[in-house]
Amino acid sequence: MLSGNQVALAYLVASVFFILALKGLSSPLTSRRGNLFGMIGMAIAVVVTLTLTKNWVIIISGIALGGAIGAVVARKVQMTAMPELVAFMHSLVGLAAVLIAIAAVNNPFAFGIVKTAGEAIPAGNKLELFIGTFVGAMTFSGSVIAFLKLSGRMSGAPIVFSGQHMVNLLMAIGMFGCGLWFFASGGTNWTAFIAMTVIAFVLGFLIIVPIGGADMPVVISMLNSYSGWAAAGIGFSLNNPMLIIAGSLVGSSGAILSYIMCKAMNRPFLSVILGGFGTDSGAAAAAGGEQKTHRSGSAEDAAFLLGNADSVIIVPGYGLAVARAQHAVKELAHKLREKGVTVRFAIHPVAGRMPGHMNVLLAEAEIPYDQVLEMDEINSDFPTTDVVLVLGANDVVNPAAKTPGSPIFGMPILEADKARTVMVVKRSMAAGYAGLDNDLFYMDKTMMVFGDAKKVVEDMVKAIE
């Protein structure tokens, strides 16, 4: 059994490793090291926590079971399914916070919240349990909806109804009212606690369903933040500094990432929470307009243009992830460089279904990090670029972002429309996740190449040879 000072010191060391992990994960170049630091920190925290209990068999059995399930899922999950996997994991964190809070309210003595059995829970601990419970419940139900939308089991379009905001407001007032009732009660008021928890579950559902697919990257980072704050709140109740520190790090980093994502889309954070991004009106407007014409070509035509260019920028999108075309794209870039073509990759902060989705895909294909540039680094180079190859991206290259009145007006985009020639690989002319038509596809400088991204790119590689 470690002494109190030894436990505190070990938790401090684990916290330092967590901070180093976050720092490492801020860049693809140091992300492997960041993951290693995170695993070391968690290992220290788990081992030290085991010294504080005698229930080793139950805890280690749970760790073994969860680890085995995680290992199987990690080996089977495709890169295209990473966003929904992350959302699913967030839901488990939120549910864990709720279950721990229920157990603590049921038996506060076992958790060290009170000194004697039967003693009432102190007011401060009640407040902490209330916060941890409602944040955890909202995280769980909201993450479940995010998972269903991202995995295609539920429509990605916003689900809205008349008076939605007023219903949300009334439910939030009811939730906090029940929380205050639980807080002010002399004993354990299960009626107030259960009512507050149920309302929080429903409120989490109602908050996420009106959010459109284009805002899903923000939703994921936001739910990541919620899960951290839920863990921190429970950490205060259990007087566990490690849980407080780890939860606060996750909560704050998720909040910062949410801010970065909103800034990348020129969207106030509250507007993301309170309403949908890509509404049906946008798609309807596109469908109801005049018939537009586009120019299409073959993979061989595209290969000819690429092979005779001096500079090429490749813009990966979710279509690349669906087709698992990252390795074929790497081979294409290699062939072009052999012909003396300068090739770089342009990444939009919200490309794909989660922050960093495209970076991870390109890293999986071992594309050098110095060839992968963020939007702010490469946008000024589009006007002097011969060919831009867009692979399955839509909303992040949509010039409608520059048109007042457009649902995405003001959203920073990759300015592919400024290049001399644009080639877009898509399966069809269907609108993107925001439900908006893309004027880039109808420009005279644009050539559409229809088909599966992997197959099309492989045909390009053969044609270049």
Coordinates of C-alpha atoms in Angstrom, one line a residue:
M1 CA 0.0 0.0 0.0
L2 CA 1.4 3.3 -1.1
S3 CA 1.3 6.3 1.3
G4 CA -0.8 9.4 0.5
N5 CA 2.3 11.4 -0.6
Q6 CA 3.5 8.6 -2.9
V7 CA 0.1 8.3 -4.5
A8 CA 0.0 12.1 -5.1
L9 CA 3.5 12.0 -6.5
A10 CA 2.6 9.1 -8.9
Y11 CA -0.5 10.9 -10.0
L12 CA 1.5 14.0 -10.7
V13 CA 3.9 12.1 -12.8
A14 CA 1.0 10.5 -14.7
S15 CA -0.5 14.0 -15.3
V16 CA 2.8 15.3 -16.7
F17 CA 2.8 12.4 -19.2
F18 CA -0.8 13.3 -20.2
I19 CA 0.2 16.9 -20.8
L20 CA 3.1 15.7 -22.9
A21 CA 0.7 13.4 -24.8
L22 CA -1.5 16.3 -25.7
K23 CA 1.5 18.3 -26.8
G24 CA 2.7 15.4 -29.0
L25 CA -0.7 14.9 -30.5
S26 CA -0.8 18.5 -31.7
S27 CA 1.5 17.6 -34.7
P28 CA 1.6 14.5 -37.0
L29 CA 5.4 14.5 -36.6
T30 CA 5.2 13.9 -32.9
S31 CA 1.9 12.0 -32.7
R32 CA 3.4 8.6 -32.2
R33 CA 5.4 9.9 -29.3
G34 CA 2.3 11.6 -27.9
N35 CA 0.4 8.3 -28.0
L36 CA 3.3 6.6 -26.2
F37 CA 3.3 9.3 -23.4
G38 CA -0.4 8.9 -23.0
M39 CA -0.2 5.1 -22.6
I40 CA 2.6 5.5 -20.1
G41 CA 0.7 8.0 -18.1
M42 CA -2.5 5.8 -18.1
A43 CA -0.5 2.8 -17.0
I44 CA 1.0 4.7 -14.1
A45 CA -2.5 5.9 -13.1
V46 CA -4.1 2.5 -13.3
V47 CA -1.3 0.7 -11.3
V48 CA -1.4 3.4 -8.6
T49 CA -5.2 3.2 -8.4
L50 CA -5.0 -0.5 -7.9
T51 CA -3.0 0.0 -4.8
L52 CA -5.9 1.9 -3.3
T53 CA -8.3 -1.0 -3.4
K54 CA -8.5 -4.7 -2.5
N55 CA -10.9 -5.6 -5.3
W56 CA -8.1 -6.4 -7.7
V57 CA -9.8 -9.4 -9.3
I58 CA -12.9 -7.5 -10.3
I59 CA -11.0 -4.5 -11.6
I60 CA -8.3 -6.5 -13.5
S61 CA -11.0 -8.7 -15.0
G62 CA -12.9 -5.6 -16.2
I63 CA -9.7 -4.2 -17.7
A64 CA -8.9 -7.4 -19.4
L65 CA -12.4 -7.7 -20.9
G66 CA -12.5 -4.1 -22.0
G67 CA -8.9 -4.4 -23.4
A68 CA -9.8 -7.5 -25.4
I69 CA -12.9 -5.9 -26.9
G70 CA -10.9 -2.8 -27.7
A71 CA -8.1 -4.8 -29.4
V72 CA -10.7 -6.7 -31.6
V73 CA -12.4 -3.5 -32.6
A74 CA -9.2 -1.7 -33.3
R75 CA -8.1 -4.4 -35.7
K76 CA -11.4 -4.6 -37.5
V77 CA -12.5 -1.0 -37.7
Q78 CA -11.9 0.7 -41.0
M79 CA -10.5 4.3 -41.2
T80 CA -13.8 5.4 -42.7
A81 CA -15.5 4.3 -39.5
M82 CA -13.1 6.1 -37.1
P83 CA -15.4 9.1 -36.6
E84 CA -18.4 7.0 -35.4
L85 CA -16.0 4.9 -33.3
V86 CA -14.8 8.0 -31.5
A87 CA -18.4 9.1 -31.0
F88 CA -19.3 5.7 -29.6
M89 CA -16.3 5.9 -27.2
H90 CA -17.5 9.2 -25.9
S91 CA -20.9 7.7 -25.2
L92 CA -19.2 5.1 -23.0
V93 CA -17.3 7.7 -21.0
G94 CA -20.6 9.6 -20.4
L95 CA -22.4 6.5 -19.4
A96 CA -19.6 5.5 -17.0
A97 CA -19.8 8.9 -15.3
V98 CA -23.6 8.4 -14.8
L99 CA -23.2 4.9 -13.4
I100 CA -20.4 6.0 -11.0
A101 CA -22.6 8.9 -9.8
I102 CA -25.6 6.5 -9.2
A103 CA -23.3 4.1 -7.3
A104 CA -21.9 7.0 -5.2
V105 CA -25.4 8.3 -4.4
N106 CA -26.6 4.8 -3.5
N107 CA -23.6 4.1 -1.2
P108 CA -21.5 7.3 -0.5
F109 CA -19.7 5.6 2.4
A110 CA -18.1 3.0 0.1
F111 CA -16.7 5.8 -2.0
G112 CA -15.4 7.7 0.9
I113 CA -17.8 10.6 0.4
V114 CA -19.1 10.3 4.0
K115 CA -17.3 9.0 7.1
T116 CA -20.1 6.8 8.5
A117 CA -22.7 4.6 6.8
G118 CA -26.1 6.2 6.7
E119 CA -24.7 9.8 6.8
A120 CA -26.2 12.3 4.4
I121 CA -24.1 13.3 1.4
P122 CA -22.6 16.8 2.0
A123 CA -24.0 19.6 -0.1
G124 CA -20.7 20.2 -2.0
N125 CA -20.6 16.5 -3.1
K126 CA -24.2 16.6 -4.1
L127 CA -23.4 19.6 -6.4
E128 CA -20.5 17.7 -7.9
L129 CA -22.5 14.6 -8.4
F130 CA -25.3 16.6 -10.0
I131 CA -22.9 18.2 -12.5
G132 CA -21.1 15.0 -13.3
T133 CA -24.4 13.2 -13.8
F134 CA -26.2 15.6 -16.1
V135 CA -23.1 16.3 -18.3
G136 CA -22.4 12.5 -18.5
A137 CA -26.0 11.7 -19.4
M138 CA -26.1 14.4 -22.1
T139 CA -22.7 13.2 -23.4
F140 CA -24.1 9.6 -23.7
S141 CA -27.3 10.3 -25.5
G142 CA -25.7 13.0 -27.7
S143 CA -22.9 10.7 -28.7
V144 CA -25.3 7.9 -29.5
I145 CA -27.0 10.3 -32.0
A146 CA -23.7 11.4 -33.4
F147 CA -22.7 7.7 -33.9
L148 CA -26.0 6.9 -35.7
K149 CA -25.6 9.9 -38.0
L150 CA -22.0 9.3 -38.8
S151 CA -22.5 5.6 -39.4
G152 CA -25.4 6.2 -41.8
R153 CA -27.9 4.4 -39.5
M154 CA -29.7 7.8 -39.1
S155 CA -30.1 10.6 -41.6
G156 CA -27.3 13.2 -41.4
A157 CA -29.8 16.0 -42.2
P158 CA -30.9 18.2 -39.4
I159 CA -34.1 17.0 -37.6
V160 CA -36.1 20.1 -36.5
F161 CA -39.6 20.8 -35.3
S162 CA -41.5 23.9 -34.4
G163 CA -40.7 25.3 -31.0
Q164 CA -37.6 23.1 -30.7
H165 CA -35.5 25.7 -28.9
M166 CA -38.3 26.5 -26.4
V167 CA -38.6 22.8 -25.6
N168 CA -34.9 22.5 -25.1
L169 CA -35.0 25.6 -22.8
L170 CA -37.9 24.3 -20.7
M171 CA -36.2 20.9 -20.3
A172 CA -32.9 22.5 -19.3
I173 CA -34.8 24.5 -16.7
G174 CA -36.5 21.4 -15.5
M175 CA -33.2 19.5 -15.3
F176 CA -31.6 22.3 -13.2
G177 CA -34.7 22.5 -11.1
C178 CA -34.5 18.8 -10.2
G179 CA -30.8 19.2 -9.6
L180 CA -31.4 22.1 -7.1
W181 CA -34.2 20.0 -5.5
F182 CA -31.7 17.1 -5.1
F183 CA -29.1 19.5 -3.8
A184 CA -31.4 21.2 -1.3
S185 CA -32.9 17.9 0.1
G186 CA -31.7 16.8 3.5
G187 CA -31.3 13.2 2.6
T188 CA -30.9 11.3 -0.6
N189 CA -33.8 12.4 -2.9
W190 CA -33.9 9.7 -5.5
T191 CA -36.9 11.1 -7.2
A192 CA -35.1 14.4 -7.9
F193 CA -31.9 12.6 -8.9
I194 CA -33.6 10.2 -11.3
A195 CA -35.8 12.9 -12.8
M196 CA -32.8 15.1 -13.4
T197 CA -30.9 12.2 -15.0
V198 CA -33.7 11.2 -17.3
I199 CA -34.2 14.8 -18.5
A200 CA -30.5 15.1 -19.2
F201 CA -30.6 11.9 -21.3
V202 CA -33.5 13.3 -23.4
L203 CA -31.9 16.8 -23.6
G204 CA -28.7 15.3 -25.0
F205 CA -30.7 13.7 -27.7
L206 CA -32.6 16.9 -28.5
I207 CA -29.5 19.0 -28.7
I208 CA -27.7 16.8 -31.3
V209 CA -30.6 15.8 -33.6
P210 CA -31.0 19.3 -35.2
I211 CA -27.2 19.5 -36.0
G212 CA -26.5 18.8 -39.7
G213 CA -23.8 16.5 -41.0
A214 CA -21.5 19.3 -42.0
D215 CA -21.1 20.3 -38.3
M216 CA -20.3 16.7 -37.2
P217 CA -16.5 17.5 -36.7
V218 CA -17.5 20.2 -34.2
V219 CA -20.0 17.9 -32.6
I220 CA -17.3 15.2 -32.1
S221 CA -14.9 17.6 -30.5
M222 CA -17.6 19.1 -28.4
L223 CA -18.7 15.7 -27.1
N224 CA -15.1 14.9 -26.4
S225 CA -15.0 18.0 -24.2
Y226 CA -18.3 17.0 -22.4
S227 CA -16.9 13.6 -21.6
G228 CA -13.9 15.2 -20.0
W229 CA -15.9 17.5 -17.8
A230 CA -18.2 14.7 -16.8
A231 CA -15.1 12.7 -15.6
A232 CA -13.7 15.7 -13.8
G233 CA -17.0 16.3 -12.0
I234 CA -17.1 12.8 -10.8
G235 CA -13.4 13.1 -9.8
F236 CA -14.3 15.9 -7.4
S237 CA -17.0 13.8 -5.8
L238 CA -14.7 10.9 -5.3
N239 CA -11.8 13.1 -4.2
N240 CA -9.6 11.5 -6.9
P241 CA -7.1 14.1 -8.2
M242 CA -6.1 11.9 -11.1
L243 CA -9.6 11.8 -12.5
I244 CA -10.0 15.5 -12.0
I245 CA -6.7 16.3 -13.8
A246 CA -7.3 13.8 -16.7
G247 CA -10.9 14.9 -17.1
S248 CA -10.0 18.6 -17.1
L249 CA -7.3 18.0 -19.7
V250 CA -9.7 16.2 -22.0
G251 CA -12.5 18.8 -21.4
S252 CA -10.3 21.8 -22.0
S253 CA -8.5 20.3 -25.1
G254 CA -11.9 19.3 -26.6
A255 CA -13.2 22.8 -26.0
I256 CA -10.2 24.4 -27.7
L257 CA -10.5 22.0 -30.6
S258 CA -14.3 22.9 -30.9
Y259 CA -13.3 26.5 -31.0
I260 CA -10.7 25.8 -33.8
M261 CA -13.3 23.9 -35.8
C262 CA -15.9 26.6 -35.5
K263 CA -13.3 29.2 -36.5
A264 CA -12.5 27.0 -39.5
M265 CA -16.1 27.1 -40.6
N266 CA -16.7 30.8 -39.5
R267 CA -19.4 29.5 -37.2
P268 CA -20.3 30.8 -33.7
F269 CA -20.1 27.9 -31.3
L270 CA -23.6 28.6 -29.9
S271 CA -25.1 28.5 -33.4
V272 CA -23.7 25.0 -33.9
I273 CA -25.3 23.9 -30.6
L274 CA -28.6 25.6 -31.2
G275 CA -29.3 24.7 -34.9
G276 CA -28.5 22.7 -38.0
F277 CA -25.8 23.7 -40.5
G278 CA -26.8 22.1 -43.8
T279 CA -30.6 22.3 -43.9
D280 CA -32.9 20.9 -46.4
S281 CA -33.5 24.4 -47.8
G282 CA -30.0 24.5 -49.2
A283 CA -30.5 21.2 -51.1
A284 CA -33.9 22.3 -52.2
A285 CA -32.5 25.5 -53.5
A286 CA -29.9 23.7 -55.5
A287 CA -32.5 21.3 -56.9
G288 CA -34.9 24.0 -57.8
G289 CA -32.5 26.1 -59.8
E290 CA -31.8 26.1 -63.5
Q291 CA -30.2 23.1 -65.0
K292 CA -26.4 23.4 -65.1
T293 CA -23.9 21.7 -67.4
H294 CA -20.6 20.2 -66.5
R295 CA -17.6 18.9 -68.4
S296 CA -16.5 15.3 -67.8
G297 CA -13.5 13.3 -68.8
S298 CA -11.8 9.9 -68.3
A299 CA -9.0 8.9 -66.0
E300 CA -6.7 8.9 -69.0
D301 CA -7.6 12.5 -69.8
A302 CA -6.9 13.4 -66.2
A303 CA -3.5 11.5 -66.3
F304 CA -2.5 13.5 -69.4
L305 CA -3.2 16.8 -67.7
L306 CA -1.4 15.8 -64.5
G307 CA 1.6 14.4 -66.3
N308 CA 2.1 17.6 -68.3
A309 CA 1.7 20.0 -65.3
D310 CA 4.5 21.7 -63.4
S311 CA 2.6 21.8 -60.1
V312 CA -0.3 19.8 -58.7
I313 CA -2.2 20.1 -55.5
I314 CA -4.3 17.1 -54.3
V315 CA -7.3 17.8 -52.1
P316 CA -8.5 14.7 -50.2
G317 CA -12.0 14.4 -48.9
Y318 CA -14.3 11.8 -47.4
G319 CA -14.7 10.1 -50.8
L320 CA -11.1 9.2 -50.6
A321 CA -11.6 7.6 -47.2
V322 CA -14.7 5.6 -48.4
A323 CA -12.8 4.3 -51.4
R324 CA -9.6 3.6 -49.3
A325 CA -7.7 5.3 -52.0
Q326 CA -4.8 6.8 -49.9
H327 CA -2.3 4.2 -51.0
A328 CA -3.2 4.6 -54.7
V329 CA -2.9 8.4 -54.2
K330 CA 0.6 7.9 -52.8
E331 CA 1.6 5.9 -55.8
L332 CA 0.1 8.6 -58.1
A333 CA 2.1 11.3 -56.4
H334 CA 5.3 9.2 -56.7
K335 CA 4.8 8.7 -60.4
L336 CA 4.2 12.5 -60.9
R337 CA 7.3 13.4 -59.0
E338 CA 9.3 11.0 -61.2
K339 CA 8.2 13.1 -64.1
G340 CA 9.4 16.3 -62.4
V341 CA 5.9 17.5 -61.2
T342 CA 5.7 19.3 -57.8
V343 CA 3.0 17.5 -55.8
R344 CA 1.5 18.6 -52.5
F345 CA -1.6 17.8 -50.5
A346 CA -4.0 20.4 -49.1
I347 CA -5.9 19.7 -45.9
H348 CA -9.0 21.6 -44.7
P349 CA -9.5 21.5 -40.9
V350 CA -12.9 20.0 -41.2
A351 CA -12.4 17.7 -44.2
G352 CA -13.9 14.2 -43.6
R353 CA -16.0 13.4 -40.6
M354 CA -13.7 14.3 -37.7
P355 CA -10.8 16.7 -37.0
G356 CA -7.6 15.3 -38.5
H357 CA -9.4 12.6 -40.5
M358 CA -7.5 13.3 -43.7
N359 CA -4.1 13.7 -41.9
V360 CA -4.5 10.2 -40.4
L361 CA -5.4 8.7 -43.8
L362 CA -2.4 10.2 -45.5
A363 CA -0.1 9.2 -42.6
E364 CA -1.4 5.6 -42.9
A365 CA -0.2 5.6 -46.5
E366 CA 3.2 7.0 -45.2
I367 CA 2.9 10.2 -47.3
P368 CA 5.7 12.5 -46.0
Y369 CA 4.4 15.1 -43.5
D370 CA 6.3 17.9 -45.3
Q371 CA 4.1 17.3 -48.4
V372 CA 0.9 17.7 -46.4
L373 CA -0.1 21.4 -45.9
E374 CA -2.9 22.9 -43.9
M375 CA -5.4 25.4 -45.5
D376 CA -3.7 28.5 -44.2
E377 CA -0.3 27.3 -45.5
I378 CA -1.4 26.5 -49.1
N379 CA -4.3 28.7 -50.0
S380 CA -2.1 31.4 -51.4
D381 CA -0.5 28.9 -53.8
F382 CA -3.7 27.9 -55.7
P383 CA -3.6 30.8 -58.2
T384 CA -0.1 29.7 -59.4
T385 CA -1.0 25.9 -59.5
D386 CA -1.5 24.2 -62.8
V387 CA -3.8 21.4 -61.7
V388 CA -5.8 20.7 -58.6
L389 CA -7.1 17.2 -58.1
V390 CA -10.0 17.0 -55.8
L391 CA -10.7 13.5 -54.5
G392 CA -14.2 13.1 -52.9
A393 CA -14.2 16.6 -51.3
N394 CA -17.2 18.8 -51.6
D395 CA -18.1 21.4 -49.0
V396 CA -14.5 22.4 -48.2
V397 CA -13.9 23.5 -51.8
N398 CA -17.4 25.0 -52.4
P399 CA -17.1 28.6 -53.7
A400 CA -20.6 29.2 -52.3
A401 CA -18.8 30.1 -49.1
K402 CA -18.0 33.4 -50.7
T403 CA -21.7 34.1 -51.7
P404 CA -23.7 36.2 -49.2
G405 CA -26.9 34.4 -48.2
S406 CA -25.4 30.9 -48.7
P407 CA -25.8 28.6 -45.7
I408 CA -22.0 28.3 -45.6
F409 CA -21.2 32.0 -46.3
G410 CA -18.0 33.0 -44.6
M411 CA -16.7 29.5 -44.1
P412 CA -13.0 29.5 -45.0
I413 CA -12.4 27.0 -47.9
L414 CA -9.6 25.6 -49.9
E415 CA -9.5 28.0 -52.9
A416 CA -9.3 25.3 -55.6
D417 CA -11.4 27.4 -57.9
K418 CA -8.5 29.8 -58.3
A419 CA -6.2 27.1 -59.9
R420 CA -5.7 27.0 -63.7
T421 CA -7.3 23.6 -64.0
V422 CA -9.5 21.6 -61.6
M423 CA -10.2 17.9 -61.8
V424 CA -12.8 16.4 -59.4
V425 CA -13.2 12.7 -58.8
K426 CA -16.7 11.8 -57.5
R427 CA -19.1 9.0 -57.9
S428 CA -21.9 11.4 -59.0
M429 CA -22.9 15.1 -59.0
A430 CA -24.7 14.6 -55.6
A431 CA -24.4 17.3 -53.1
G432 CA -22.0 17.1 -50.2
Y433 CA -22.7 16.5 -46.5
A434 CA -24.0 20.1 -46.1
G435 CA -26.7 19.4 -48.7
L436 CA -25.4 22.2 -51.0
D437 CA -24.7 22.1 -54.7
N438 CA -21.1 23.1 -55.6
D439 CA -20.5 25.7 -58.3
L440 CA -16.9 24.5 -58.7
F441 CA -18.2 21.5 -60.6
Y442 CA -19.7 23.6 -63.3
M443 CA -16.8 25.9 -64.0
D444 CA -15.3 25.9 -67.5
K445 CA -11.9 25.1 -65.9
T446 CA -13.3 22.0 -64.1
M447 CA -13.3 18.4 -65.4
M448 CA -15.4 15.8 -63.6
V449 CA -14.1 12.3 -63.5
F450 CA -16.8 9.9 -62.2
G451 CA -16.1 6.7 -60.4
D452 CA -14.7 5.1 -57.3
A453 CA -11.7 7.2 -56.2
K454 CA -9.4 4.2 -55.8
K455 CA -10.2 2.8 -59.2
V456 CA -10.0 6.1 -60.9
V457 CA -6.6 6.9 -59.3
E458 CA -5.2 3.5 -60.2
D459 CA -6.3 4.0 -63.8
M460 CA -4.5 7.4 -63.7
V461 CA -1.3 5.7 -62.5
K462 CA -1.4 3.2 -65.3
A463 CA -2.0 5.9 -67.9
I464 CA 1.0 7.9 -66.6
E465 CA 3.2 4.8 -67.0

